Amino acid sequence: MNLYNLKHNEEQVSFTQAVKQGLGKQQGLFFPDNIPAFDDIDALLDLDFHPRCAKLLAALLDNELSEQELLEMVTKAFIFPAPLAEVSDKISALELFHGPTLAFKDFGGRFMAQCLAKFSNGNKTTILTATSGDTGAAVAHAFYGMENINVVVLYPKGKISPLQEKLFCTLGGNITTVAVEADFDACQAMVKQSFDDEALKQAIGLNSANSINISRLVAQVCYYFEAAAQLSKAQREQLVVSVPSGNFGNLTAGLIAKAMGLPIKRFIAATNANDTVPRYLASGNWEPKPTQATLSNAMDVSQPNNWPRVEELFKTKGWPLSDLGKGVMSDAQTAEAVKALDDAGYVCEPHGAIAYQQLTEQLAEGEQGLFLCTAHPAKFKESVEEILGREIGLPKPLADRADLALLSKEMPADFAQLRELLMSI
Ligand SMILES: *Cc1c(COP(=O)(O)O)cnc(C)c1O
């Protein structure tokens, strides 16, 4: 697979290189220079989940990894299903939250971990990341138990939810969690300082497991095919997919699936009040505003970093950008949507509910709708319970961890202490 830097087209790398490097020159994103299309989608959809993932990834990566290698990797990474739940005869939810950290980021994170493990060739690797909650959990679980890879996650002490903390600070083994006596920005600054320290970088094989890593996106392509495979042929020929969007990685993956021949009629990019993209689609002007805190906080992004990939894809495929549906929801509308879904018999959290509401408003006669449920309702327990006025249960992965002891180390925001810790593991 050949990829080019969207900011410096002459910088071209293989998939392996793009995964190891994360970003190109000047923080440019890597983008595939060719997306292969399947002629016989029905035959592909007839395959079981893992063999289908291996086949479509082998094609997308242009056999840089063999189908057999990919089969092993996806079997280890995707250890949970992506089922459809029917909300009405015209609308289904694609549930992407059955992984260990209850959000769709488990798909990308776990496949990226498989890639990094494979490409490190047994050399010692240290993944260092700072988190305000979600990413840290997904990264920690994705690498848990892997040989020669250590993960260190920094987080602001007392500033993430107790449940979040239980989810990834109870693992132990190759996962070290550090509660820093400072805020998230200070944690991030310590991470940055580590990456600027060449001697440290070399000594411990530092890598970042970055959220814009191309391996995450290719992994996410797989569940769009899995969704279509669960629909009838007639349904999937009329498919409209609504994606709750923050950094627009999920939408990028869906568009790649369409470019590979999956018959998706159109997409809806649904956002919360952080609506830089919907405003851009309406006016043609890119005018980010300060980020606002909302009920759907994983989408509180005003400068979505995957957007250049979306535009490049529309451009190279010759699709008009006006084909992309859009929709913006306030918190009050989001709460109404959570209630409406509950009335329809489906408990959903705010992110998925935003996608649902926009889908119901924009679905035309004869079309079949799919919305992405990006997190388990329990992951946003407080807001869902407040909106619905009743308690919702904890799913097993969280319930199992709730009684375990926290294993985090505590540390002031002091780089020298972090460096010492990194060198000692
Ligand atoms: C990350 C996240 C999103 C946004 O996905 P993008 O790929 O960044 O657009 C939506 N919902 C949840 C629950 C998330 O964690």
mmCIF file of C-alpha atoms in Angstrom, residues 76-276:
data_model
loop_
_atom_site.group_PDB
_atom_site.id
_atom_site.type_symbol
_atom_site.label_atom_id
_atom_site.label_comp_id
_atom_site.label_asym_id
_atom_site.label_seq_id
_atom_site.Cartn_x
_atom_site.Cartn_y
_atom_site.Cartn_z
ATOM 1 C CA LYS A 76 -6.724 -11.345 17.893
ATOM 2 C CA ALA A 77 -7.908 -7.743 17.559
ATOM 3 C CA PHE A 78 -11.630 -8.152 16.905
ATOM 4 C CA ILE A 79 -12.574 -10.483 19.741
ATOM 5 C CA PHE A 80 -16.074 -9.006 19.998
ATOM 6 C CA PRO A 81 -18.975 -8.708 17.529
ATOM 7 C CA ALA A 82 -20.486 -5.688 15.755
ATOM 8 C CA PRO A 83 -24.180 -6.634 15.706
ATOM 9 C CA LEU A 84 -27.115 -4.711 14.281
ATOM 10 C CA ALA A 85 -30.055 -3.916 16.528
ATOM 11 C CA GLU A 86 -33.335 -3.185 14.793
ATOM 12 C CA VAL A 87 -34.968 0.020 16.038
ATOM 13 C CA SER A 88 -37.743 0.028 13.416
ATOM 14 C CA ASP A 89 -38.241 -1.829 10.119
ATOM 15 C CA LYS A 90 -36.403 0.996 8.344
ATOM 16 C CA ILE A 91 -33.699 1.813 10.895
ATOM 17 C CA SER A 92 -30.994 -0.246 12.596
ATOM 18 C CA ALA A 93 -28.218 0.568 15.040
ATOM 19 C CA LEU A 94 -24.718 -0.729 14.387
ATOM 20 C CA GLU A 95 -23.437 -1.517 17.889
ATOM 21 C CA LEU A 96 -19.714 -0.846 17.990
ATOM 22 C CA PHE A 97 -19.394 -0.933 21.780
ATOM 23 C CA HIS A 98 -18.955 -4.595 22.645
ATOM 24 C CA GLY A 99 -15.182 -4.344 23.094
ATOM 25 C CA PRO A 100 -13.239 -4.152 26.375
ATOM 26 C CA THR A 101 -13.553 -0.367 26.734
ATOM 27 C CA LEU A 102 -17.137 -0.179 25.476
ATOM 28 C CA ALA A 103 -16.549 2.158 22.531
ATOM 29 C CA PHE A 104 -15.819 1.819 18.826
ATOM 30 C CA LYS A 105 -12.251 2.984 19.407
ATOM 31 C CA ASP A 106 -11.465 -0.584 20.500
ATOM 32 C CA PHE A 107 -11.588 -1.660 16.831
ATOM 33 C CA GLY A 108 -8.955 0.805 15.639
ATOM 34 C CA GLY A 109 -6.881 0.674 18.801
ATOM 35 C CA ARG A 110 -6.631 -3.104 18.920
ATOM 36 C CA PHE A 111 -5.763 -3.463 15.259
ATOM 37 C CA MET A 112 -3.150 -0.727 15.551
ATOM 38 C CA ALA A 113 -1.650 -2.631 18.494
ATOM 39 C CA GLN A 114 -1.416 -5.762 16.333
ATOM 40 C CA CYS A 115 0.310 -3.755 13.598
ATOM 41 C CA LEU A 116 2.809 -2.090 15.930
ATOM 42 C CA ALA A 117 3.620 -5.422 17.580
ATOM 43 C CA LYS A 118 4.245 -6.993 14.176
ATOM 44 C CA PHE A 119 6.310 -4.113 12.791
ATOM 45 C CA SER A 120 8.504 -3.738 15.887
ATOM 46 C CA ASN A 121 10.075 -7.150 15.084
ATOM 47 C CA GLY A 122 10.458 -8.043 18.730
ATOM 48 C CA ASN A 123 12.384 -4.865 19.565
ATOM 49 C CA LYS A 124 11.461 -3.273 22.845
ATOM 50 C CA THR A 125 8.718 -0.679 22.331
ATOM 51 C CA THR A 126 7.224 1.768 24.809
ATOM 52 C CA ILE A 127 3.889 3.353 24.064
ATOM 53 C CA LEU A 128 3.473 6.602 25.958
ATOM 54 C CA THR A 129 0.203 8.496 25.959
ATOM 55 C CA ALA A 130 -1.687 11.083 27.992
ATOM 56 C CA THR A 131 -5.424 10.744 28.404
ATOM 57 C CA SER A 132 -8.406 12.582 29.776
ATOM 58 C CA GLY A 133 -10.181 9.205 29.942
ATOM 59 C CA ASP A 134 -11.161 7.338 26.801
ATOM 60 C CA THR A 135 -8.121 6.925 24.591
ATOM 61 C CA GLY A 136 -5.948 5.791 27.492
ATOM 62 C CA ALA A 137 -8.349 2.985 28.289
ATOM 63 C CA ALA A 138 -8.546 1.836 24.677
ATOM 64 C CA VAL A 139 -4.748 1.922 24.248
ATOM 65 C CA ALA A 140 -4.069 0.135 27.540
ATOM 66 C CA HIS A 141 -6.499 -2.687 26.753
ATOM 67 C CA ALA A 142 -5.309 -2.976 23.164
ATOM 68 C CA PHE A 143 -1.684 -3.646 24.177
ATOM 69 C CA TYR A 144 -2.378 -5.548 27.391
ATOM 70 C CA GLY A 145 -0.354 -8.756 27.603
ATOM 71 C CA MET A 146 1.733 -8.134 24.473
ATOM 72 C CA GLU A 147 5.368 -9.202 24.609
ATOM 73 C CA ASN A 148 8.140 -6.587 24.324
ATOM 74 C CA ILE A 149 5.646 -3.730 24.466
ATOM 75 C CA ASN A 150 5.201 -1.556 27.535
ATOM 76 C CA VAL A 151 2.436 0.986 27.800
ATOM 77 C CA VAL A 152 2.593 4.033 30.039
ATOM 78 C CA VAL A 153 -0.554 6.134 30.398
ATOM 79 C CA LEU A 154 -0.516 9.492 32.159
ATOM 80 C CA TYR A 155 -3.763 11.028 33.395
ATOM 81 C CA PRO A 156 -4.724 13.965 35.614
ATOM 82 C CA LYS A 157 -5.240 12.660 39.150
ATOM 83 C CA GLY A 158 -8.845 12.997 40.302
ATOM 84 C CA LYS A 159 -9.989 14.413 36.979
ATOM 85 C CA ILE A 160 -11.256 11.319 35.206
ATOM 86 C CA SER A 161 -14.398 9.456 36.224
ATOM 87 C CA PRO A 162 -13.888 6.752 38.893
ATOM 88 C CA LEU A 163 -15.367 4.176 36.525
ATOM 89 C CA GLN A 164 -12.984 5.211 33.738
ATOM 90 C CA GLU A 165 -10.073 4.862 36.120
ATOM 91 C CA LYS A 166 -11.161 1.355 37.151
ATOM 92 C CA LEU A 167 -11.369 0.355 33.515
ATOM 93 C CA PHE A 168 -7.682 0.769 32.713
ATOM 94 C CA CYS A 169 -5.783 1.324 35.961
ATOM 95 C CA THR A 170 -6.473 -2.182 37.259
ATOM 96 C CA LEU A 171 -4.735 -4.126 34.480
ATOM 97 C CA GLY A 172 -1.104 -4.322 35.670
ATOM 98 C CA GLY A 173 1.369 -6.456 33.699
ATOM 99 C CA ASN A 174 2.812 -4.427 30.822
ATOM 100 C CA ILE A 175 0.451 -1.521 31.517
ATOM 101 C CA THR A 176 1.721 1.237 33.818
ATOM 102 C CA THR A 177 -0.714 3.994 34.742
ATOM 103 C CA VAL A 178 0.421 7.234 36.315
ATOM 104 C CA ALA A 179 -1.893 9.643 38.148
ATOM 105 C CA VAL A 180 -0.223 13.009 37.680
ATOM 106 C CA GLU A 181 -0.917 15.705 40.250
ATOM 107 C CA ALA A 182 -1.795 18.272 37.571
ATOM 108 C CA ASP A 183 -4.255 18.783 34.715
ATOM 109 C CA PHE A 184 -4.474 17.066 31.335
ATOM 110 C CA ASP A 185 -2.426 19.716 29.552
ATOM 111 C CA ALA A 186 0.456 19.127 31.979
ATOM 112 C CA CYS A 187 0.260 15.378 31.235
ATOM 113 C CA GLN A 188 0.403 16.111 27.535
ATOM 114 C CA ALA A 189 3.365 18.430 28.009
ATOM 115 C CA MET A 190 5.255 15.625 29.813
ATOM 116 C CA VAL A 191 4.538 13.273 26.917
ATOM 117 C CA LYS A 192 5.737 15.870 24.449
ATOM 118 C CA GLN A 193 8.933 16.412 26.420
ATOM 119 C CA SER A 194 9.608 12.672 26.301
ATOM 120 C CA PHE A 195 9.279 12.630 22.514
ATOM 121 C CA ASP A 196 11.722 15.543 22.279
ATOM 122 C CA ASP A 197 14.322 13.578 24.277
ATOM 123 C CA GLU A 198 16.205 11.660 21.531
ATOM 124 C CA ALA A 199 18.324 9.617 23.953
ATOM 125 C CA LEU A 200 15.228 8.471 25.826
ATOM 126 C CA LYS A 201 13.389 7.770 22.582
ATOM 127 C CA GLN A 202 16.161 5.475 21.352
ATOM 128 C CA ALA A 203 16.671 3.743 24.696
ATOM 129 C CA ILE A 204 13.061 2.658 25.151
ATOM 130 C CA GLY A 205 11.715 2.605 21.555
ATOM 131 C CA LEU A 206 9.164 5.332 22.145
ATOM 132 C CA ASN A 207 5.966 5.365 20.064
ATOM 133 C CA SER A 208 2.714 7.257 20.434
ATOM 134 C CA ALA A 209 -0.230 5.081 19.244
ATOM 135 C CA ASN A 210 -1.576 8.245 17.713
ATOM 136 C CA SER A 211 -5.281 8.641 17.020
ATOM 137 C CA ILE A 212 -4.681 9.675 13.388
ATOM 138 C CA ASN A 213 -2.691 6.493 12.653
ATOM 139 C CA ILE A 214 -3.777 5.011 9.312
ATOM 140 C CA SER A 215 -4.021 1.502 10.827
ATOM 141 C CA ARG A 216 -7.027 2.655 12.882
ATOM 142 C CA LEU A 217 -8.912 3.765 9.810
ATOM 143 C CA VAL A 218 -8.350 0.601 7.801
ATOM 144 C CA ALA A 219 -9.577 -1.438 10.787
ATOM 145 C CA GLN A 220 -12.751 0.636 10.964
ATOM 146 C CA VAL A 221 -13.545 -0.059 7.301
ATOM 147 C CA CYS A 222 -14.243 -3.673 8.370
ATOM 148 C CA TYR A 223 -17.370 -2.959 10.406
ATOM 149 C CA TYR A 224 -19.154 -1.135 7.613
ATOM 150 C CA PHE A 225 -18.928 -4.361 5.607
ATOM 151 C CA GLU A 226 -20.054 -6.319 8.674
ATOM 152 C CA ALA A 227 -23.124 -4.073 8.959
ATOM 153 C CA ALA A 228 -24.046 -4.539 5.297
ATOM 154 C CA ALA A 229 -23.586 -8.301 5.632
ATOM 155 C CA GLN A 230 -26.359 -8.357 8.230
ATOM 156 C CA LEU A 231 -28.858 -6.642 5.940
ATOM 157 C CA SER A 232 -30.745 -8.204 3.048
ATOM 158 C CA LYS A 233 -29.554 -7.427 -0.470
ATOM 159 C CA ALA A 234 -32.616 -5.234 -1.082
ATOM 160 C CA GLN A 235 -31.991 -3.283 2.131
ATOM 161 C CA ARG A 236 -28.319 -2.643 1.529
ATOM 162 C CA GLU A 237 -28.895 -1.339 -1.998
ATOM 163 C CA GLN A 238 -30.759 1.626 -0.444
ATOM 164 C CA LEU A 239 -28.479 2.218 2.513
ATOM 165 C CA VAL A 240 -28.030 5.605 4.199
ATOM 166 C CA VAL A 241 -25.480 5.689 7.038
ATOM 167 C CA SER A 242 -25.489 8.331 9.775
ATOM 168 C CA VAL A 243 -22.195 8.830 11.608
ATOM 169 C CA PRO A 244 -21.815 10.744 14.909
ATOM 170 C CA SER A 245 -18.705 12.747 14.136
ATOM 171 C CA GLY A 246 -15.953 14.458 16.116
ATOM 172 C CA ASN A 247 -12.583 13.989 14.470
ATOM 173 C CA PHE A 248 -14.235 12.410 11.405
ATOM 174 C CA GLY A 249 -12.187 9.196 11.486
ATOM 175 C CA ASN A 250 -15.305 7.059 11.518
ATOM 176 C CA LEU A 251 -16.759 8.843 8.512
ATOM 177 C CA THR A 252 -13.432 8.547 6.646
ATOM 178 C CA ALA A 253 -13.493 4.771 7.176
ATOM 179 C CA GLY A 254 -17.077 4.578 5.887
ATOM 180 C CA LEU A 255 -16.139 6.502 2.776
ATOM 181 C CA ILE A 256 -13.214 4.143 2.154
ATOM 182 C CA ALA A 257 -15.685 1.229 2.418
ATOM 183 C CA LYS A 258 -17.870 2.932 -0.201
ATOM 184 C CA ALA A 259 -14.841 3.528 -2.427
ATOM 185 C CA MET A 260 -14.108 -0.214 -2.161
ATOM 186 C CA GLY A 261 -17.527 -0.938 -3.645
ATOM 187 C CA LEU A 262 -19.802 -1.242 -0.628
ATOM 188 C CA PRO A 263 -23.172 0.054 -1.904
ATOM 189 C CA ILE A 264 -23.756 2.935 0.511
ATOM 190 C CA LYS A 265 -26.074 5.465 -1.083
ATOM 191 C CA ARG A 266 -25.027 8.372 1.087
ATOM 192 C CA PHE A 267 -23.663 9.393 4.475
ATOM 193 C CA ILE A 268 -24.873 11.874 7.056
ATOM 194 C CA ALA A 269 -22.221 13.616 9.164
ATOM 195 C CA ALA A 270 -24.017 14.359 12.438
ATOM 196 C CA THR A 271 -22.369 16.636 14.995
ATOM 197 C CA ASN A 272 -23.140 18.384 18.255
ATOM 198 C CA ALA A 273 -22.799 22.168 18.692
ATOM 199 C CA ASN A 274 -19.176 21.847 17.552
ATOM 200 C CA ASP A 275 -20.346 22.211 13.983
ATOM 201 C CA THR A 276 -17.318 23.409 11.996
#
